[in-house]
Structures are given as C-alpha cells and as structure tokens.
Amino acid sequence: MKESWATFGADLHLDLSAGRGLRAGLVEALREAARSGRLPPGTRLPSSRTFAADLGIARNTVAEAYAELVAEGWLTARQGSGTRVAEQARPRARPAAAARVRSPARRGTAYSLLAGSPDLGGFPRAAWLSAARRALTDAPNEAFGYGLDPRGRVELREALAGYLSRARGVYADPERIVLCAGYAHALMLLAGVLRARRVREVAVEGYGLGEHRELLTGAGLRTRPLPVDGAGACTVELPDGVGAVLLTPAHQFPTGAALTPQRRAAAVDWARTTGGLVLEDDYDGEFRYDRQPVGALQGLDPERVAYLGTASKSLAPGLRMGWMVLPAGLVDEVVAAKGRIDWTSSALDQLTLAEFIRSGAYDRHVRGMRLRYRRRRDELVAAVAGRVAVSGIAAGLHAVLDLPEGTQPAVLRAAAWQDLALETLSRYAHPEAALPPREALVVGYGTPSTSAWSPTLRALVAALP
C-alpha cells in the first residue's frame, strides 16, 4: 500500500503561507505544529518522498526542511526509525521574560538551572541507611522522648564540633552548638534575639536571597545593603547604626566572589569596635575546586561571629538539618528562643547524621560530590567559552554567566522555548542597593540529575547568544 500522511495517524493542516517560499513556509508550519503540541513528541513524520507527493511540492524542499528542523532540535532522524518529533518539542506557553523567577511553576519545566539545590539523585541512600541502622541500634531509650535540651542531641553536636573544627576551621565547642531545622530557622531565631537586644538595622550584601531579607524584616529589622564587587561585600563600608551584618564570606551568593582577607579582617574589626555581630552563612563552604577551601570567618573571632551551617547543599534540603555555632554570650538567648518554638529535625535523624559523620561517610560523600560538581562546572565553562563570560571563583553549585549588553531579554525568550528555567542576577538584588547595571544569569549546575545534566546544558547553550 502506498505510504501516505494519513497512515501515520496524524491528520494535520499545514498553512504554507505564500510570500515566504515553500521551504521556509514548511519549516515554520512544522515548527509551529511541534511547538503548539499539534504534533506531539514522538510522532513519526512521513518520508520526504511521500510528504512531497501529498503536498504537491519537490522532494528536496521537504528534505531540506526536515534537515533544518533536525539541526534546530525540533525533529530527530535515526536510521530505521524515520523522522520523528523530538521529545523536547513539547507544547508550552510563551512566558514573558520578566517571569523567569523562582516559583513552583518554574520547578515544572523540562530543564532547570535554578540555583540553590544540589543534585538530589546524589543523596547517599545506602550509606545513610547503614548509618540509620547503627544509630537506631545504639540509640538510648530517652532518644525516643520529647527531648529536654533545645540545643539538640549531644551526639550530633559533638560530631559536628569535630568536623567543623577539622574541615572549616571553626571553634566549635559542643555547648555552643544549637541544632535547628535548616538555615532559615537559624536566621529567624537570631533575628528575634537581635530584635530583643534592640537592634534595629542589619547590614546585608547587595546581592542575596530575598527570602533571607524577608526573615529579617519580618522580625522588625531593617536591612541596609552593602556594595558587592569581585572581592565580595565591601565590609569597609559598614554603616554606622547597624547592629549586625549577614555575610557569605567563603562564596558570596550569588555573585560567586570570595571575601578577601582584608575585608574579612574589616568585618571582624567592625564587630569588635562596635559590639556588633557577624552572621556567617557558610552554605557551601566545602565545595571549592581550585584550591583548599578557605576557613570560616568565625575562626578569626568566635565571640563576635555566629556561624550558620546546613546539610542542604552537602546532603539534601529535605533533611531539614542546620546548625549554629554561637558566641558564648548568645547561647542562652538563642536556646530560650528555640525552646519556645522548638521545631527541628527528629532525634533519630540527628543520631543518624552523627553516625554518618563519625564513620567517615560524610567526608567520603562530600569528596564524591565535590568531584561531580567540579566536572559539571568545567563542562559548563567549556560549553559557553567564547560566547559568554563565567565570573566568580571555582566553587559551589552555581556560576554567574555575564551576557553581552542588550542580549538578556532574547536569552530569556530562547530559554523559555527550550523549556529551561533560568534566573537573572538582578532577581537577587536588594531593592535599595546602588548596584551597577549587569546583565547576567545565575546558573545552578548542581540542580539537574546526572541523566538530565547533558540535555540541560545543551538547552542552555542553545539559548545563549
């Protein structure tokens, strides 16, 4: 039986509008059919000979149109499988460029490079299960009770004290460690304590997470932005009247700068001189790829720096596991605040993490993930070389891509067509910060799963100028 368009179960009206030429009209008509979903992913198209006969046009015109759409990624052509609509050519709405911000909807895209998440597929399930079994076997009976110490299980505080001292240079007496349900919980507790101490203003980095600024303002604190450049936050410009400063010294989020020794010293000198407090967010300090990770700022003055850490990047945010290492004079106030609103990780999860650290499994996992993320960053840098510049140190789970002037709107539109979730650097700017205009993308290369990384990277490259 003669092959026909109808034999493929896909009746389709194609408008080959006059004035564009047959080939251009056919390319646009097929592209729009795939884009809108009228040709679903996986649909097999007729051979070029059959399609040409059905349309009454030359076979070469159809073959050239197929080849162009294969090159663009709308179609695939494989020996023995024919020409089909590509899986990534799924129907999607045309979002406005301004809509490229973090939201639940963005999580539903085919590809995501949103910053802030590790590769969740890398969670060490087997090693964690082994640690959980040992922890459960050895757990004292009282671990199943309500818990009497708001600081959290002493086993985990002792394990963290050893690890943080060894790996991050933190002065970490277990009595000064308070466990919490992640970084946001820790910041909320500290904000409440600062407000009770009659602090009215907190200095923050000009670029940073708006969610963190909202936690501070929600506690009644005003945030004052500090300029941020290639050397990190300008701590030498800490304004008068602020009672604390929130910093990401090891790897500024999101610009990727490391706070220089001079600016680290300036922050500590300011705290000593004014009686202020430095809040150190060490969210991904273990992940440095070009050199040994810089030690925590807290090591310079444990009485003036409150260290905040989390397992969200090293393991998974779903553990809801964070910790504070506090100046001695702050412990009782934070413990009292936490005791009044004590929502934190379960005792068994705390005991499991303690065993995970003591057994060396945590170090092995971090080393393995460090290698994985370093490879991804290297592949990202190689893929965009000659098209955009990558700024920031070789560290963490994200990078900043500086775009040529005037190209950001087009890049965002192209990313939308690729079904790729991206965020711009401007999304993180403090509304009162005097920052120079900068067209840039914050690319979370830690977010995709191992299987999704290569197609996600290809989608990003296709969207770049």
Tab-separated table of C-alpha atoms in Angstrom:
chain	number	residue	atom	x	y	z
A	1	MET	CA	0.000	0.000	0.000
A	2	LYS	CA	1.297	3.413	-0.887
A	3	GLU	CA	2.715	5.327	2.065
A	4	SER	CA	0.623	8.384	2.920
A	5	TRP	CA	0.479	11.112	5.575
A	6	ALA	CA	-2.749	9.546	6.809
A	7	THR	CA	-1.081	6.187	7.509
A	8	PHE	CA	0.778	7.746	10.432
A	9	GLY	CA	-2.411	8.614	12.289
A	10	ALA	CA	-1.657	12.324	12.252
A	11	ASP	CA	-4.056	14.335	10.120
A	12	LEU	CA	-2.596	17.814	10.111
A	13	HIS	CA	-3.418	21.020	8.314
A	14	LEU	CA	-0.276	22.934	7.379
A	15	ASP	CA	-0.519	26.525	6.244
A	16	LEU	CA	2.293	27.054	3.733
A	17	SER	CA	1.740	30.791	3.529
A	18	ALA	CA	2.677	32.473	0.323
A	19	GLY	CA	5.433	35.026	0.231
A	20	ARG	CA	7.957	33.148	2.386
A	21	GLY	CA	8.932	30.458	-0.078
A	22	LEU	CA	7.863	26.845	0.105
A	23	ARG	CA	10.788	25.606	2.198
A	24	ALA	CA	10.589	28.461	4.728
A	25	GLY	CA	6.820	28.096	4.934
A	26	LEU	CA	7.075	24.348	5.524
A	27	VAL	CA	9.768	24.794	8.203
A	28	GLU	CA	7.680	27.363	10.078
A	29	ALA	CA	4.475	25.319	9.754
A	30	LEU	CA	6.114	22.150	11.144
A	31	ARG	CA	7.919	24.095	13.862
A	32	GLU	CA	4.670	25.687	14.999
A	33	ALA	CA	2.860	22.337	14.926
A	34	ALA	CA	5.501	20.810	17.207
A	35	ARG	CA	5.664	23.880	19.448
A	36	SER	CA	1.901	24.001	19.979
A	37	GLY	CA	1.503	20.262	20.521
A	38	ARG	CA	-0.463	19.608	17.351
A	39	LEU	CA	2.411	17.255	16.512
A	40	PRO	CA	3.098	15.527	19.867
A	41	PRO	CA	6.623	14.384	20.824
A	42	GLY	CA	7.486	11.041	19.253
A	43	THR	CA	5.164	11.465	16.253
A	44	ARG	CA	6.698	9.859	13.165
A	45	LEU	CA	6.590	12.015	10.045
A	46	PRO	CA	6.162	10.674	6.503
A	47	SER	CA	9.190	10.115	4.335
A	48	SER	CA	10.281	13.125	2.331
A	49	ARG	CA	9.084	11.421	-0.866
A	50	THR	CA	5.596	10.692	0.489
A	51	PHE	CA	5.213	14.090	2.154
A	52	ALA	CA	6.288	15.888	-1.024
A	53	ALA	CA	3.748	13.945	-3.030
A	54	ASP	CA	0.970	14.710	-0.551
A	55	LEU	CA	1.801	18.423	-0.554
A	56	GLY	CA	2.480	18.642	-4.255
A	57	ILE	CA	5.987	20.083	-3.830
A	58	ALA	CA	9.542	18.971	-4.655
A	59	ARG	CA	11.073	16.190	-2.530
A	60	ASN	CA	14.258	18.248	-1.970
A	61	THR	CA	12.152	21.002	-0.406
A	62	VAL	CA	10.811	18.584	2.207
A	63	ALA	CA	14.236	17.003	2.802
A	64	GLU	CA	15.815	20.413	3.370
A	65	ALA	CA	13.009	21.427	5.747
A	66	TYR	CA	13.463	18.201	7.748
A	67	ALA	CA	17.218	18.738	7.930
A	68	GLU	CA	16.823	22.290	9.232
A	69	LEU	CA	14.362	21.211	11.946
A	70	VAL	CA	16.639	18.324	12.958
A	71	ALA	CA	19.503	20.804	13.341
A	72	GLU	CA	17.297	23.055	15.476
A	73	GLY	CA	16.292	20.155	17.698
A	74	TRP	CA	12.604	20.048	16.775
A	75	LEU	CA	12.927	16.732	14.930
A	76	THR	CA	15.130	13.653	15.207
A	77	ALA	CA	16.265	11.425	12.357
A	78	ARG	CA	17.621	7.942	13.060
A	79	GLN	CA	18.341	5.016	10.776
A	80	GLY	CA	15.443	2.569	10.933
A	81	SER	CA	13.251	4.899	12.983
A	82	GLY	CA	12.491	7.568	10.448
A	83	THR	CA	11.970	11.244	11.205
A	84	ARG	CA	10.100	11.990	14.410
A	85	VAL	CA	9.114	14.977	16.547
A	86	ALA	CA	11.775	15.356	19.263
A	87	GLU	CA	10.840	14.579	22.852
A	88	GLN	CA	11.852	18.066	23.997
A	89	ALA	CA	9.468	19.673	21.473
A	90	ARG	CA	6.576	19.667	23.910
A	91	PRO	CA	3.797	22.302	23.947
A	92	ARG	CA	4.487	25.271	26.139
A	93	ALA	CA	3.124	28.704	26.738
A	94	ARG	CA	5.195	31.689	25.730
A	95	PRO	CA	6.144	33.244	29.099
A	96	ALA	CA	7.219	36.826	29.362
A	97	ALA	CA	10.897	37.472	30.015
A	98	ALA	CA	10.051	39.048	33.357
A	99	ALA	CA	8.501	35.780	34.512
A	100	ARG	CA	11.845	33.994	34.799
A	101	VAL	CA	11.853	33.978	38.577
A	102	ARG	CA	11.775	31.306	41.230
A	103	SER	CA	8.286	29.881	41.678
A	104	PRO	CA	6.613	26.482	41.904
A	105	ALA	CA	5.746	26.742	38.214
A	106	ARG	CA	9.419	27.002	37.280
A	107	ARG	CA	10.037	23.690	39.009
A	108	GLY	CA	7.755	22.054	36.460
A	109	THR	CA	9.844	22.889	33.392
A	110	ALA	CA	11.642	20.187	31.433
A	111	TYR	CA	15.063	21.575	32.348
A	112	SER	CA	16.091	23.557	35.387
A	113	LEU	CA	19.236	25.505	36.208
A	114	LEU	CA	17.763	27.291	39.203
A	115	ALA	CA	20.357	27.841	41.897
A	116	GLY	CA	20.056	26.652	45.466
A	117	SER	CA	19.641	22.896	45.147
A	118	PRO	CA	22.116	20.010	44.994
A	119	ASP	CA	21.737	17.008	42.716
A	120	LEU	CA	19.120	15.194	44.783
A	121	GLY	CA	19.885	11.958	42.948
A	122	GLY	CA	23.303	12.040	44.582
A	123	PHE	CA	21.920	11.515	48.076
A	124	PRO	CA	23.896	8.589	49.600
A	125	ARG	CA	20.934	6.328	50.272
A	126	ALA	CA	22.837	3.134	51.053
A	127	ALA	CA	25.381	4.809	53.330
A	128	TRP	CA	22.645	6.806	55.061
A	129	LEU	CA	20.582	3.669	55.615
A	130	SER	CA	23.591	1.898	57.138
A	131	ALA	CA	24.198	4.842	59.457
A	132	ALA	CA	20.496	4.926	60.379
A	133	ARG	CA	20.551	1.233	61.302
A	134	ARG	CA	23.595	1.673	63.519
A	135	ALA	CA	22.153	4.806	65.095
A	136	LEU	CA	18.820	3.116	65.774
A	137	THR	CA	20.523	0.076	67.290
A	138	ASP	CA	22.656	2.190	69.604
A	139	ALA	CA	20.074	4.871	70.447
A	140	PRO	CA	19.349	5.218	74.166
A	141	ASN	CA	15.724	4.851	75.189
A	142	GLU	CA	15.444	8.523	76.116
A	143	ALA	CA	16.129	9.468	72.483
A	144	PHE	CA	12.520	8.464	71.733
A	145	GLY	CA	11.170	11.001	74.243
A	146	TYR	CA	10.341	14.660	73.796
A	147	GLY	CA	13.913	15.803	74.295
A	148	LEU	CA	14.934	18.142	77.091
A	149	ASP	CA	17.753	20.154	75.522
A	150	PRO	CA	16.683	22.735	72.892
A	151	ARG	CA	20.250	22.681	71.580
A	152	GLY	CA	19.599	19.207	70.119
A	153	ARG	CA	21.174	15.800	70.568
A	154	VAL	CA	24.591	15.957	72.179
A	155	GLU	CA	25.842	13.143	69.915
A	156	LEU	CA	25.366	15.285	66.823
A	157	ARG	CA	26.716	18.422	68.468
A	158	GLU	CA	29.889	16.568	69.409
A	159	ALA	CA	30.260	15.077	65.912
A	160	LEU	CA	29.735	18.497	64.326
A	161	ALA	CA	32.218	20.129	66.682
A	162	GLY	CA	34.924	17.756	65.499
A	163	TYR	CA	34.028	18.011	61.828
A	164	LEU	CA	33.655	21.806	61.696
A	165	SER	CA	36.913	22.319	63.550
A	166	ARG	CA	38.773	19.968	61.206
A	167	ALA	CA	37.160	20.860	57.880
A	168	ARG	CA	36.129	24.516	58.256
A	169	GLY	CA	38.442	25.918	60.927
A	170	VAL	CA	35.523	26.694	63.251
A	171	TYR	CA	35.984	26.972	67.002
A	172	ALA	CA	33.102	24.657	67.846
A	173	ASP	CA	32.534	23.751	71.468
A	174	PRO	CA	29.508	21.362	71.545
A	175	GLU	CA	27.969	23.559	74.270
A	176	ARG	CA	27.894	26.453	71.793
A	177	ILE	CA	26.201	24.491	69.012
A	178	VAL	CA	22.437	24.764	68.571
A	179	LEU	CA	20.748	22.453	66.070
A	180	CYS	CA	17.850	23.767	64.004
A	181	ALA	CA	15.602	22.875	61.086
A	182	GLY	CA	17.769	24.453	58.409
A	183	TYR	CA	19.290	27.856	57.703
A	184	ALA	CA	16.006	29.788	57.595
A	185	HIS	CA	15.113	28.526	61.083
A	186	ALA	CA	18.518	29.599	62.388
A	187	LEU	CA	18.244	33.067	60.858
A	188	MET	CA	14.723	33.506	62.203
A	189	LEU	CA	15.887	32.653	65.734
A	190	LEU	CA	18.864	35.017	65.542
A	191	ALA	CA	16.717	37.805	64.091
A	192	GLY	CA	14.349	37.518	67.043
A	193	VAL	CA	17.229	37.638	69.514
A	194	LEU	CA	18.727	40.692	67.801
A	195	ARG	CA	15.391	42.482	67.894
A	196	ALA	CA	15.050	41.667	71.597
A	197	ARG	CA	18.502	43.233	72.057
A	198	ARG	CA	17.095	46.416	70.494
A	199	VAL	CA	18.980	46.047	67.239
A	200	ARG	CA	17.073	47.935	64.564
A	201	GLU	CA	19.189	47.524	61.417
A	202	VAL	CA	21.207	44.687	59.899
A	203	ALA	CA	23.643	45.150	57.037
A	204	VAL	CA	23.283	42.610	54.224
A	205	GLU	CA	25.063	42.010	50.936
A	206	GLY	CA	23.686	43.966	47.982
A	207	TYR	CA	23.062	40.690	46.201
A	208	GLY	CA	21.446	37.888	48.194
A	209	LEU	CA	18.322	35.841	48.695
A	210	GLY	CA	15.233	37.965	49.135
A	211	GLU	CA	13.758	35.247	51.334
A	212	HIS	CA	16.514	35.815	53.873
A	213	ARG	CA	15.983	39.578	53.852
A	214	GLU	CA	12.277	38.954	54.440
A	215	LEU	CA	13.053	36.855	57.524
A	216	LEU	CA	14.970	39.795	58.960
A	217	THR	CA	12.323	42.371	58.103
A	218	GLY	CA	9.640	40.042	59.425
A	219	ALA	CA	11.369	40.210	62.816
A	220	GLY	CA	11.205	44.008	62.716
A	221	LEU	CA	14.750	44.609	61.448
A	222	ARG	CA	15.592	46.978	58.612
A	223	THR	CA	18.158	45.722	56.093
A	224	ARG	CA	20.898	48.020	54.775
A	225	PRO	CA	22.654	46.826	51.596
A	226	LEU	CA	26.431	46.707	51.233
A	227	PRO	CA	28.054	47.102	47.810
A	228	VAL	CA	29.323	43.829	46.317
A	229	ASP	CA	32.138	43.510	43.798
A	230	GLY	CA	34.722	40.947	42.719
A	231	ALA	CA	36.231	40.925	46.220
A	232	GLY	CA	32.913	40.213	47.953
A	233	ALA	CA	30.916	42.521	50.192
A	234	CYS	CA	32.513	45.917	50.904
A	235	THR	CA	32.788	45.444	54.650
A	236	VAL	CA	34.966	48.543	54.932
A	237	GLU	CA	31.752	50.467	54.208
A	238	LEU	CA	29.732	49.006	57.078
A	239	PRO	CA	27.419	51.878	58.039
A	240	ASP	CA	27.025	53.362	61.494
A	241	GLY	CA	23.996	52.262	63.438
A	242	VAL	CA	23.699	48.671	62.249
A	243	GLY	CA	23.910	46.037	64.963
A	244	ALA	CA	24.800	43.033	62.807
A	245	VAL	CA	25.925	42.082	59.324
A	246	LEU	CA	24.940	38.987	57.338
A	247	LEU	CA	27.721	37.693	55.064
A	248	THR	CA	28.551	34.744	52.788
A	249	PRO	CA	32.353	35.040	53.057
A	250	ALA	CA	33.529	31.761	51.512
A	251	HIS	CA	31.402	32.096	48.357
A	252	GLN	CA	29.204	35.159	48.010
A	253	PHE	CA	25.725	34.252	46.918
A	254	PRO	CA	25.004	34.702	44.125
A	255	THR	CA	27.956	36.562	42.561
A	256	GLY	CA	30.459	33.832	43.465
A	257	ALA	CA	33.139	36.130	44.924
A	258	ALA	CA	35.268	35.141	47.915
A	259	LEU	CA	35.664	37.751	50.658
A	260	THR	CA	39.276	38.929	50.614
A	261	PRO	CA	41.475	38.681	53.747
A	262	GLN	CA	41.380	42.467	54.123
A	263	ARG	CA	37.587	42.563	54.049
A	264	ARG	CA	37.329	39.572	56.390
A	265	ALA	CA	39.532	41.427	58.863
A	266	ALA	CA	37.486	44.601	58.375
A	267	ALA	CA	34.268	42.782	59.271
A	268	VAL	CA	35.751	41.364	62.475
A	269	ASP	CA	37.333	44.725	63.411
A	270	TRP	CA	33.966	46.412	62.936
A	271	ALA	CA	32.287	43.880	65.224
A	272	ARG	CA	34.938	44.299	67.920
A	273	THR	CA	34.824	48.078	67.758
A	274	THR	CA	31.053	48.487	67.717
A	275	GLY	CA	29.957	45.447	69.700
A	276	GLY	CA	28.098	44.242	66.604
A	277	LEU	CA	27.596	40.660	65.473
A	278	VAL	CA	28.689	38.999	62.226
A	279	LEU	CA	26.308	36.315	60.937
A	280	GLU	CA	28.313	33.949	58.728
A	281	ASP	CA	26.307	31.916	56.206
A	282	ASP	CA	28.632	29.056	55.198
A	283	TYR	CA	26.124	27.438	52.864
A	284	ASP	CA	28.554	25.611	50.532
A	285	GLY	CA	31.983	26.147	52.082
A	286	GLU	CA	33.117	22.547	51.471
A	287	PHE	CA	32.851	22.902	47.699
A	288	ARG	CA	35.973	24.677	46.443
A	289	TYR	CA	37.594	23.270	43.300
A	290	ASP	CA	40.723	25.253	42.513
A	291	ARG	CA	42.356	25.203	45.947
A	292	GLN	CA	41.873	24.209	49.571
A	293	PRO	CA	38.633	25.746	50.882
A	294	VAL	CA	39.142	28.965	52.831
A	295	GLY	CA	38.455	28.516	56.537
A	296	ALA	CA	35.387	30.006	58.150
A	297	LEU	CA	35.402	33.654	59.195
A	298	GLN	CA	34.279	32.526	62.659
A	299	GLY	CA	37.777	31.256	63.397
A	300	LEU	CA	39.035	34.860	63.497
A	301	ASP	CA	36.837	35.754	66.465
A	302	PRO	CA	34.376	33.156	67.860
A	303	GLU	CA	32.959	35.764	70.277
A	304	ARG	CA	31.894	38.166	67.544
A	305	VAL	CA	30.855	35.770	64.745
A	306	ALA	CA	27.837	33.439	64.736
A	307	TYR	CA	28.469	30.589	62.305
A	308	LEU	CA	25.471	29.142	60.407
A	309	GLY	CA	25.760	25.849	58.533
A	310	THR	CA	23.411	23.364	56.911
A	311	ALA	CA	23.244	19.940	55.286
A	312	SER	CA	21.050	21.322	52.486
A	313	LYS	CA	23.850	21.559	49.882
A	314	SER	CA	26.127	18.772	51.093
A	315	LEU	CA	23.339	16.191	51.537
A	316	ALA	CA	19.766	17.335	50.839
A	317	PRO	CA	17.438	20.159	51.934
A	318	GLY	CA	14.744	17.611	52.727
A	319	LEU	CA	16.668	16.551	55.849
A	320	ARG	CA	15.782	19.916	57.422
A	321	MET	CA	19.112	19.926	59.234
A	322	GLY	CA	21.087	23.014	60.189
A	323	TRP	CA	23.287	24.264	62.997
A	324	MET	CA	24.558	27.417	64.643
A	325	VAL	CA	27.902	27.828	66.415
A	326	LEU	CA	27.332	30.787	68.701
A	327	PRO	CA	29.380	33.220	70.766
A	328	ALA	CA	29.217	32.213	74.427
A	329	GLY	CA	27.182	35.295	75.324
A	330	LEU	CA	24.493	34.463	72.789
A	331	VAL	CA	23.819	30.801	73.560
A	332	ASP	CA	21.310	31.212	76.390
A	333	GLU	CA	19.183	33.724	74.480
A	334	VAL	CA	19.035	31.568	71.351
A	335	VAL	CA	18.299	28.429	73.369
A	336	ALA	CA	15.479	30.253	75.175
A	337	ALA	CA	14.030	31.444	71.857
A	338	LYS	CA	14.291	27.989	70.324
A	339	GLY	CA	12.749	26.364	73.362
A	340	ARG	CA	9.606	28.441	72.870
A	341	ILE	CA	9.221	27.436	69.206
A	342	ASP	CA	11.058	24.127	69.018
A	343	TRP	CA	10.548	22.716	65.539
A	344	THR	CA	13.606	20.839	64.373
A	345	SER	CA	14.805	17.570	62.897
A	346	SER	CA	13.827	14.326	64.614
A	347	ALA	CA	16.132	12.830	67.217
A	348	LEU	CA	16.685	9.765	65.022
A	349	ASP	CA	17.767	11.911	62.066
A	350	GLN	CA	20.153	13.762	64.353
A	351	LEU	CA	21.608	10.496	65.619
A	352	THR	CA	21.900	9.204	62.050
A	353	LEU	CA	23.808	12.293	60.907
A	354	ALA	CA	26.078	11.992	63.944
A	355	GLU	CA	26.884	8.391	62.998
A	356	PHE	CA	27.255	9.381	59.336
A	357	ILE	CA	29.887	11.955	60.294
A	358	ARG	CA	31.715	9.783	62.855
A	359	SER	CA	32.004	6.850	60.431
A	360	GLY	CA	33.705	8.978	57.765
A	361	ALA	CA	30.778	8.543	55.354
A	362	TYR	CA	30.098	12.289	55.340
A	363	ASP	CA	33.670	13.090	54.252
A	364	ARG	CA	33.549	10.435	51.537
A	365	HIS	CA	30.231	11.738	50.264
A	366	VAL	CA	31.415	15.346	50.172
A	367	ARG	CA	34.572	14.332	48.276
A	368	GLY	CA	32.478	12.429	45.736
A	369	MET	CA	30.039	15.299	45.213
A	370	ARG	CA	32.905	17.783	45.026
A	371	LEU	CA	34.315	15.817	42.090
A	372	ARG	CA	30.885	15.627	40.420
A	373	TYR	CA	30.219	19.358	40.706
A	374	ARG	CA	33.745	20.252	39.645
A	375	ARG	CA	33.264	18.249	36.441
A	376	ARG	CA	29.948	19.960	35.788
A	377	ARG	CA	31.430	23.391	36.292
A	378	ASP	CA	34.324	22.539	33.955
A	379	GLU	CA	31.852	21.297	31.332
A	380	LEU	CA	29.760	24.448	31.725
A	381	VAL	CA	32.785	26.710	31.301
A	382	ALA	CA	33.925	24.770	28.226
A	383	ALA	CA	30.447	24.783	26.662
A	384	VAL	CA	29.957	28.563	26.901
A	385	ALA	CA	33.550	29.551	26.105
A	386	GLY	CA	33.709	32.316	23.523
A	387	ARG	CA	30.029	33.176	23.926
A	388	VAL	CA	29.646	34.482	27.487
A	389	ALA	CA	31.987	35.084	30.425
A	390	VAL	CA	31.858	32.993	33.612
A	391	SER	CA	32.543	35.023	36.753
A	392	GLY	CA	33.163	34.063	40.367
A	393	ILE	CA	35.563	31.579	41.926
A	394	ALA	CA	35.587	27.870	41.044
A	395	ALA	CA	33.369	26.782	43.910
A	396	GLY	CA	29.874	25.860	44.987
A	397	LEU	CA	26.916	24.630	42.974
A	398	HIS	CA	26.277	27.652	40.776
A	399	ALA	CA	28.042	30.077	38.452
A	400	VAL	CA	27.277	33.509	37.013
A	401	LEU	CA	27.247	33.983	33.243
A	402	ASP	CA	27.763	37.592	32.151
A	403	LEU	CA	25.852	38.280	28.940
A	404	PRO	CA	26.716	40.730	26.173
A	405	GLU	CA	24.944	44.032	26.706
A	406	GLY	CA	21.378	44.089	25.480
A	407	THR	CA	21.041	40.309	24.974
A	408	GLN	CA	19.381	39.268	28.238
A	409	PRO	CA	15.734	39.561	27.058
A	410	ALA	CA	16.449	37.474	23.965
A	411	VAL	CA	18.272	34.846	26.022
A	412	LEU	CA	15.329	34.545	28.394
A	413	ARG	CA	12.912	34.152	25.500
A	414	ALA	CA	15.133	31.498	23.951
A	415	ALA	CA	15.363	29.687	27.297
A	416	ALA	CA	11.577	29.684	27.511
A	417	TRP	CA	11.342	27.998	24.112
A	418	GLN	CA	13.890	25.447	25.297
A	419	ASP	CA	11.655	24.827	28.354
A	420	LEU	CA	14.606	25.834	30.526
A	421	ALA	CA	14.151	27.543	33.913
A	422	LEU	CA	16.749	30.249	34.476
A	423	GLU	CA	17.159	33.197	36.813
A	424	THR	CA	18.846	36.530	36.297
A	425	LEU	CA	21.320	38.103	38.689
A	426	SER	CA	19.039	41.117	39.105
A	427	ARG	CA	16.460	38.861	40.772
A	428	TYR	CA	18.768	38.756	43.825
A	429	ALA	CA	19.482	42.481	44.085
A	430	HIS	CA	18.458	44.339	47.235
A	431	PRO	CA	15.796	46.886	46.210
A	432	GLU	CA	17.762	49.709	47.851
A	433	ALA	CA	21.223	48.666	46.653
A	434	ALA	CA	23.149	51.039	44.398
A	435	LEU	CA	24.487	48.377	42.046
A	436	PRO	CA	25.793	48.936	38.514
A	437	PRO	CA	23.573	47.535	35.749
A	438	ARG	CA	24.596	43.985	34.938
A	439	GLU	CA	23.028	41.525	32.509
A	440	ALA	CA	23.848	38.077	33.874
A	441	LEU	CA	22.394	34.650	34.595
A	442	VAL	CA	22.761	32.664	37.816
A	443	VAL	CA	23.182	29.052	36.673
A	444	GLY	CA	22.638	26.301	39.233
A	445	TYR	CA	24.646	23.470	37.708
A	446	GLY	CA	24.140	21.351	40.824
A	447	THR	CA	20.385	21.131	40.288
A	448	PRO	CA	19.966	18.688	37.348
A	449	SER	CA	20.144	14.963	37.946
A	450	THR	CA	23.033	13.065	36.395
A	451	SER	CA	20.867	11.892	33.489
A	452	ALA	CA	19.433	15.382	32.910
A	453	TRP	CA	22.718	17.289	33.059
A	454	SER	CA	23.813	16.882	29.414
A	455	PRO	CA	20.466	17.819	27.802
A	456	THR	CA	20.076	20.699	30.250
A	457	LEU	CA	23.495	22.030	29.320
A	458	ARG	CA	22.616	21.730	25.633
A	459	ALA	CA	19.396	23.657	26.231
A	460	LEU	CA	21.366	26.432	27.952
A	461	VAL	CA	23.899	26.674	25.122
A	462	ALA	CA	21.080	26.821	22.577
A	463	ALA	CA	19.583	29.786	24.422
A	464	LEU	CA	22.803	31.822	24.603
A	465	PRO	CA	23.705	34.493	22.058
